[in-house]
Amino acid sequence: MRKYKIAALIGMVIMGTGSFMACLCTAQAPAMIGNALLVISLFIMAYAFSSWQP
């Protein structure tokens, strides 16, 4: 159960970073990296919250 909590926390941190980059970066490359981080965090959080439900 502990690894799912950690995965959920990591997913939330990655989602925050990705949304910050995707919304506020003016250059195209960092904004695309932010979008990729958002997609990755969705997969991580789906894995974590499907096994652990607070």
Short mmCIF file of C-alpha atoms in Angstrom, two decimals:
data_model
loop_
_atom_site.label_atom_id
_atom_site.label_comp_id
_atom_site.label_asym_id
_atom_site.label_seq_id
_atom_site.Cartn_x
_atom_site.Cartn_y
_atom_site.Cartn_z
CA MET A 1 0.00 0.00 0.00
CA ARG A 2 2.87 2.37 0.72
CA LYS A 3 4.27 2.22 -2.83
CA TYR A 4 0.91 3.34 -4.24
CA LYS A 5 0.82 6.34 -1.93
CA ILE A 6 4.32 7.30 -3.04
CA ALA A 7 3.39 6.81 -6.70
CA ALA A 8 0.34 9.05 -6.23
CA LEU A 9 2.45 11.74 -4.60
CA ILE A 10 5.07 11.56 -7.36
CA GLY A 11 2.30 11.76 -9.96
CA MET A 12 0.88 14.89 -8.33
CA VAL A 13 4.30 16.56 -8.21
CA ILE A 14 4.95 15.71 -11.87
CA MET A 15 1.48 17.00 -12.79
CA GLY A 16 2.12 20.29 -11.02
CA THR A 17 5.46 20.73 -12.73
CA GLY A 18 4.06 19.79 -16.12
CA SER A 19 1.09 22.12 -15.88
CA PHE A 20 3.34 24.98 -14.79
CA MET A 21 5.64 24.36 -17.76
CA ALA A 22 2.82 23.84 -20.28
CA CYS A 23 0.94 27.00 -19.29
CA LEU A 24 3.70 29.50 -18.59
CA CYS A 25 6.57 28.67 -20.94
CA THR A 26 6.71 30.89 -23.99
CA ALA A 27 9.12 28.72 -25.97
CA GLN A 28 7.69 25.72 -27.77
CA ALA A 29 10.12 23.04 -26.55
CA PRO A 30 9.55 23.49 -22.78
CA ALA A 31 5.79 23.71 -23.36
CA MET A 32 5.85 20.40 -25.22
CA ILE A 33 7.89 18.84 -22.41
CA GLY A 34 5.26 20.12 -19.99
CA ASN A 35 2.53 18.47 -22.06
CA ALA A 36 4.47 15.20 -22.05
CA LEU A 37 4.88 15.42 -18.28
CA LEU A 38 1.12 15.86 -17.93
CA VAL A 39 0.46 12.69 -19.94
CA ILE A 40 3.06 10.73 -17.97
CA SER A 41 1.58 11.91 -14.68
CA LEU A 42 -1.88 10.80 -15.78
CA PHE A 43 -0.61 7.26 -16.30
CA ILE A 44 1.25 7.25 -12.97
CA MET A 45 -1.73 8.56 -11.05
CA ALA A 46 -4.15 6.18 -12.77
CA TYR A 47 -1.91 3.29 -11.70
CA ALA A 48 -1.61 4.56 -8.15
CA PHE A 49 -5.23 5.49 -7.53
CA SER A 50 -6.61 2.33 -9.14
CA SER A 51 -4.85 0.30 -6.45
CA TRP A 52 -4.99 2.72 -3.54
CA GLN A 53 -8.13 4.73 -2.88
CA PRO A 54 -7.90 7.22 -0.01
#
